[in-house]
mmCIF file of C-alpha atoms in Angstrom:
data_model
loop_
_atom_site.group_PDB
_atom_site.id
_atom_site.type_symbol
_atom_site.label_atom_id
_atom_site.label_comp_id
_atom_site.label_asym_id
_atom_site.label_seq_id
_atom_site.Cartn_x
_atom_site.Cartn_y
_atom_site.Cartn_z
ATOM 1 C CA UNK V 1 94.303 112.704 160.255
ATOM 2 C CA UNK V 2 97.564 114.168 158.983
ATOM 3 C CA UNK V 3 100.657 114.038 161.150
ATOM 4 C CA UNK V 4 101.702 117.304 162.753
ATOM 5 C CA UNK V 5 104.885 118.916 161.432
ATOM 6 C CA UNK V 6 108.026 118.507 163.543
ATOM 7 C CA UNK V 7 108.451 120.883 166.487
ATOM 8 C CA UNK V 8 110.843 123.130 164.508
ATOM 9 C CA UNK V 9 108.334 123.642 161.682
ATOM 10 C CA UNK V 10 107.762 121.893 158.396
ATOM 11 C CA UNK V 11 110.688 119.985 156.989
ATOM 12 C CA UNK V 12 112.012 121.322 153.700
ATOM 13 C CA UNK V 13 112.205 118.947 150.769
ATOM 14 C CA UNK V 14 115.711 117.983 149.681
ATOM 15 C CA UNK V 15 114.421 117.327 146.164
ATOM 16 C CA UNK V 16 114.802 120.528 144.141
ATOM 17 C CA UNK V 17 112.238 119.277 141.631
ATOM 18 C CA UNK V 18 109.600 119.624 144.371
ATOM 19 C CA UNK V 19 110.616 123.096 145.474
ATOM 20 C CA UNK V 20 109.999 126.172 143.348
ATOM 21 C CA UNK V 21 112.461 128.086 145.520
ATOM 22 C CA UNK V 22 115.341 126.107 144.064
ATOM 23 C CA UNK V 23 117.128 128.194 141.407
ATOM 24 C CA UNK V 24 116.761 125.729 138.530
ATOM 25 C CA UNK V 25 116.793 128.565 135.993
ATOM 26 C CA UNK V 26 120.354 129.398 136.996
ATOM 27 C CA UNK V 27 121.450 125.860 136.164
ATOM 28 C CA UNK V 28 119.580 125.689 132.894
ATOM 29 C CA UNK V 29 120.041 129.148 131.385
ATOM 30 C CA UNK V 30 123.069 130.873 132.921
ATOM 31 C CA UNK V 31 125.621 128.662 131.129
ATOM 32 C CA UNK V 32 124.129 129.636 127.752
ATOM 33 C CA UNK V 33 123.937 133.325 128.672
ATOM 34 C CA UNK V 34 127.506 133.320 130.004
ATOM 35 C CA UNK V 35 128.792 131.444 126.952
ATOM 36 C CA UNK V 36 127.221 134.070 124.682
ATOM 37 C CA UNK V 37 128.976 136.825 126.626
ATOM 38 C CA UNK V 38 132.328 135.019 126.437
ATOM 39 C CA UNK V 39 132.080 134.556 122.680
ATOM 40 C CA UNK V 40 130.819 138.083 121.974
ATOM 41 C CA UNK V 41 133.257 139.820 124.299
ATOM 42 C CA UNK V 42 136.290 137.542 124.026
ATOM 43 C CA UNK V 43 136.304 135.765 120.677
ATOM 44 C CA UNK V 44 134.616 138.222 118.335
ATOM 45 C CA UNK V 45 137.151 141.119 118.537
ATOM 46 C CA UNK V 46 140.001 138.824 117.470
ATOM 47 C CA UNK V 47 137.883 137.228 114.752
ATOM 48 C CA UNK V 48 136.800 140.629 113.421
ATOM 49 C CA UNK V 49 140.375 141.904 113.392
ATOM 50 C CA UNK V 50 141.535 138.808 111.488
ATOM 51 C CA UNK V 51 138.450 138.725 109.204
ATOM 52 C CA UNK V 52 138.005 135.108 110.336
ATOM 53 C CA UNK V 53 134.541 134.278 109.018
ATOM 54 C CA UNK V 54 134.560 130.712 110.377
ATOM 55 C CA UNK V 55 135.204 132.010 113.915
ATOM 56 C CA UNK V 56 132.552 134.694 113.464
ATOM 57 C CA UNK V 57 130.069 132.004 112.419
ATOM 58 C CA UNK V 58 130.916 130.125 115.633
ATOM 59 C CA UNK V 59 130.493 133.326 117.648
ATOM 60 C CA UNK V 60 127.067 133.784 116.082
ATOM 61 C CA UNK V 61 126.069 130.164 116.736
ATOM 62 C CA UNK V 62 127.037 130.305 120.420
ATOM 63 C CA UNK V 63 125.657 133.805 120.986
ATOM 64 C CA UNK V 64 122.393 133.079 119.197
ATOM 65 C CA UNK V 65 121.854 130.061 121.449
ATOM 66 C CA UNK V 66 121.267 132.485 124.331
ATOM 67 C CA UNK V 67 118.217 134.143 122.741
ATOM 68 C CA UNK V 68 115.796 131.562 124.114
ATOM 69 C CA UNK V 69 117.676 131.338 127.422
ATOM 70 C CA UNK V 70 117.266 135.090 127.977
ATOM 71 C CA UNK V 71 113.484 134.937 127.609
ATOM 72 C CA UNK V 72 113.198 131.852 129.800
ATOM 73 C CA UNK V 73 115.437 133.302 132.496
ATOM 74 C CA UNK V 74 113.415 136.537 132.475
ATOM 75 C CA UNK V 75 110.329 134.438 133.129
ATOM 76 C CA UNK V 76 111.870 133.002 136.282
ATOM 77 C CA UNK V 77 113.464 136.167 137.690
ATOM 78 C CA UNK V 78 110.557 137.107 139.930
ATOM 79 C CA UNK V 79 109.698 133.533 140.872
ATOM 80 C CA UNK V 80 106.744 133.286 138.517
ATOM 81 C CA UNK V 81 105.693 129.918 139.971
ATOM 82 C CA UNK V 82 105.330 131.418 143.428
ATOM 83 C CA UNK V 83 102.099 133.230 142.674
ATOM 84 C CA UNK V 84 99.051 132.814 140.488
ATOM 85 C CA UNK V 85 99.416 136.306 139.055
ATOM 86 C CA UNK V 86 99.925 136.308 135.315
ATOM 87 C CA UNK V 87 101.094 139.932 135.230
ATOM 88 C CA UNK V 88 104.748 140.564 134.554
ATOM 89 C CA UNK V 89 106.669 142.898 136.823
ATOM 90 C CA UNK V 90 108.271 146.056 135.407
ATOM 91 C CA UNK V 91 111.646 144.355 135.794
ATOM 92 C CA UNK V 92 110.507 141.367 133.735
ATOM 93 C CA UNK V 93 109.088 143.657 131.064
ATOM 94 C CA UNK V 94 112.454 145.440 130.812
ATOM 95 C CA UNK V 95 114.241 142.061 130.583
ATOM 96 C CA UNK V 96 111.935 141.066 127.721
ATOM 97 C CA UNK V 97 112.680 144.368 125.964
ATOM 98 C CA UNK V 98 116.429 143.727 126.334
ATOM 99 C CA UNK V 99 115.897 140.193 125.013
ATOM 100 C CA UNK V 100 114.205 141.660 121.937
ATOM 101 C CA UNK V 101 117.127 144.068 121.442
ATOM 102 C CA UNK V 102 119.536 141.150 121.718
ATOM 103 C CA UNK V 103 117.539 139.101 119.191
ATOM 104 C CA UNK V 104 117.547 142.030 116.754
ATOM 105 C CA UNK V 105 121.332 142.314 117.136
ATOM 106 C CA UNK V 106 121.669 138.557 116.504
ATOM 107 C CA UNK V 107 119.579 138.859 113.312
ATOM 108 C CA UNK V 108 121.777 141.745 112.216
ATOM 109 C CA UNK V 109 124.916 139.719 112.999
ATOM 110 C CA UNK V 110 123.638 136.752 110.993
ATOM 111 C CA UNK V 111 122.938 138.938 107.948
ATOM 112 C CA UNK V 112 126.300 140.697 108.282
ATOM 113 C CA UNK V 113 128.202 137.415 108.411
ATOM 114 C CA UNK V 114 126.334 136.101 105.373
ATOM 115 C CA UNK V 115 127.145 139.337 103.489
ATOM 116 C CA UNK V 116 130.754 139.385 104.762
ATOM 117 C CA UNK V 117 130.398 142.946 106.055
ATOM 118 C CA UNK V 118 132.947 143.536 108.832
ATOM 119 C CA UNK V 119 131.615 147.001 109.686
ATOM 120 C CA UNK V 120 128.097 145.663 110.213
ATOM 121 C CA UNK V 121 129.459 142.682 112.166
ATOM 122 C CA UNK V 122 131.242 145.091 114.528
ATOM 123 C CA UNK V 123 128.074 147.147 115.005
ATOM 124 C CA UNK V 124 125.929 144.045 115.582
ATOM 125 C CA UNK V 125 128.372 142.596 118.124
ATOM 126 C CA UNK V 126 128.477 145.938 119.920
ATOM 127 C CA UNK V 127 124.663 146.157 120.012
ATOM 128 C CA UNK V 128 124.403 142.580 121.277
ATOM 129 C CA UNK V 129 126.953 143.245 124.023
ATOM 130 C CA UNK V 130 125.134 146.403 125.136
ATOM 131 C CA UNK V 131 121.818 144.517 125.377
ATOM 132 C CA UNK V 132 123.391 141.473 127.042
ATOM 133 C CA UNK V 133 125.339 143.532 129.589
ATOM 134 C CA UNK V 134 122.240 145.563 130.477
ATOM 135 C CA UNK V 135 120.279 142.291 130.810
ATOM 136 C CA UNK V 136 122.938 140.801 133.104
ATOM 137 C CA UNK V 137 122.940 143.933 135.274
ATOM 138 C CA UNK V 138 119.149 144.067 135.549
ATOM 139 C CA UNK V 139 118.815 140.327 136.197
ATOM 140 C CA UNK V 140 121.702 140.527 138.681
ATOM 141 C CA UNK V 141 123.650 137.753 136.966
ATOM 142 C CA UNK V 142 127.015 139.426 136.800
ATOM 143 C CA UNK V 143 130.076 139.059 138.989
ATOM 144 C CA UNK V 144 129.665 136.365 141.638
ATOM 145 C CA UNK V 145 126.034 135.817 140.605
ATOM 146 C CA UNK V 146 127.019 134.868 137.052
ATOM 147 C CA UNK V 147 127.653 131.246 137.975
ATOM 148 C CA UNK V 148 125.036 128.734 139.050
ATOM 149 C CA UNK V 149 125.115 128.062 142.793
ATOM 150 C CA UNK V 150 126.941 124.999 144.047
ATOM 151 C CA UNK V 151 124.837 121.881 143.808
ATOM 152 C CA UNK V 152 125.071 119.088 146.371
ATOM 153 C CA UNK V 153 126.261 115.897 144.616
ATOM 154 C CA UNK V 154 123.124 113.970 145.605
ATOM 155 C CA UNK V 155 120.964 116.586 143.813
ATOM 156 C CA UNK V 156 122.648 116.391 140.380
ATOM 157 C CA UNK V 157 120.266 113.641 139.275
ATOM 158 C CA UNK V 158 117.309 116.036 139.476
ATOM 159 C CA UNK V 159 118.686 118.478 136.937
ATOM 160 C CA UNK V 160 118.938 117.133 133.379
ATOM 161 C CA UNK V 161 121.185 120.015 132.328
ATOM 162 C CA UNK V 162 123.888 118.789 134.700
ATOM 163 C CA UNK V 163 124.171 115.474 132.843
ATOM 164 C CA UNK V 164 125.327 116.951 129.528
ATOM 165 C CA UNK V 165 128.782 118.253 130.443
ATOM 166 C CA UNK V 166 130.333 121.123 128.561
ATOM 167 C CA UNK V 167 129.751 122.631 125.168
ATOM 168 C CA UNK V 168 132.009 121.402 122.387
ATOM 169 C CA UNK V 169 133.382 123.176 119.376
ATOM 170 C CA UNK V 170 136.171 122.416 116.940
ATOM 171 C CA UNK V 171 139.604 123.813 117.677
ATOM 172 C CA UNK V 172 142.134 124.918 115.070
ATOM 173 C CA UNK V 173 143.483 121.370 114.833
ATOM 174 C CA UNK V 174 140.007 119.954 114.138
ATOM 175 C CA UNK V 175 139.647 118.257 117.515
ATOM 176 C CA UNK V 176 136.697 118.988 119.776
ATOM 177 C CA UNK V 177 137.431 121.475 122.558
ATOM 178 C CA UNK V 178 135.214 121.235 125.633
ATOM 179 C CA UNK V 179 134.209 124.470 127.317
ATOM 180 C CA UNK V 180 133.120 123.852 130.895
ATOM 181 C CA UNK V 181 129.711 125.222 131.821
ATOM 182 C CA UNK V 182 131.069 126.608 135.100
#
């Protein structure tokens, strides 16, 4: 016969890999989503003003990396592993629609950079920021919620994303610059 749970109730697992309540999606996808916002909102205006096509290509590369993260994060928003229901909530459906808008803006940005069209680049960046900001608001990943929660040091080993460090890119002097994920 199985042992009875302790008097205070069942003991919670300290291994996040065994608990679907643990916000793994925030550790895996928020850094990519946040990085896209930083590059679109912070780097692109300066690059557009200077007609710096190399910087715009980097903006596209970093921002485009969030397209898959947006869809995957939308999947986890309602705790999809917590029920057997395959139906998506209205909130998830709206997040998917915003993800599609973002992807369309990224395609437009890619074409505009290849054609060296600053006007279209500006429009595409603006469209991407509108979709991304609306996504962040709906998913409640803005402000204090934009960063992954603190992780106890003994739990880092369970999350492969925590082993990779920051995201590197080349600075003006050719050396790699590390952008922290937090």
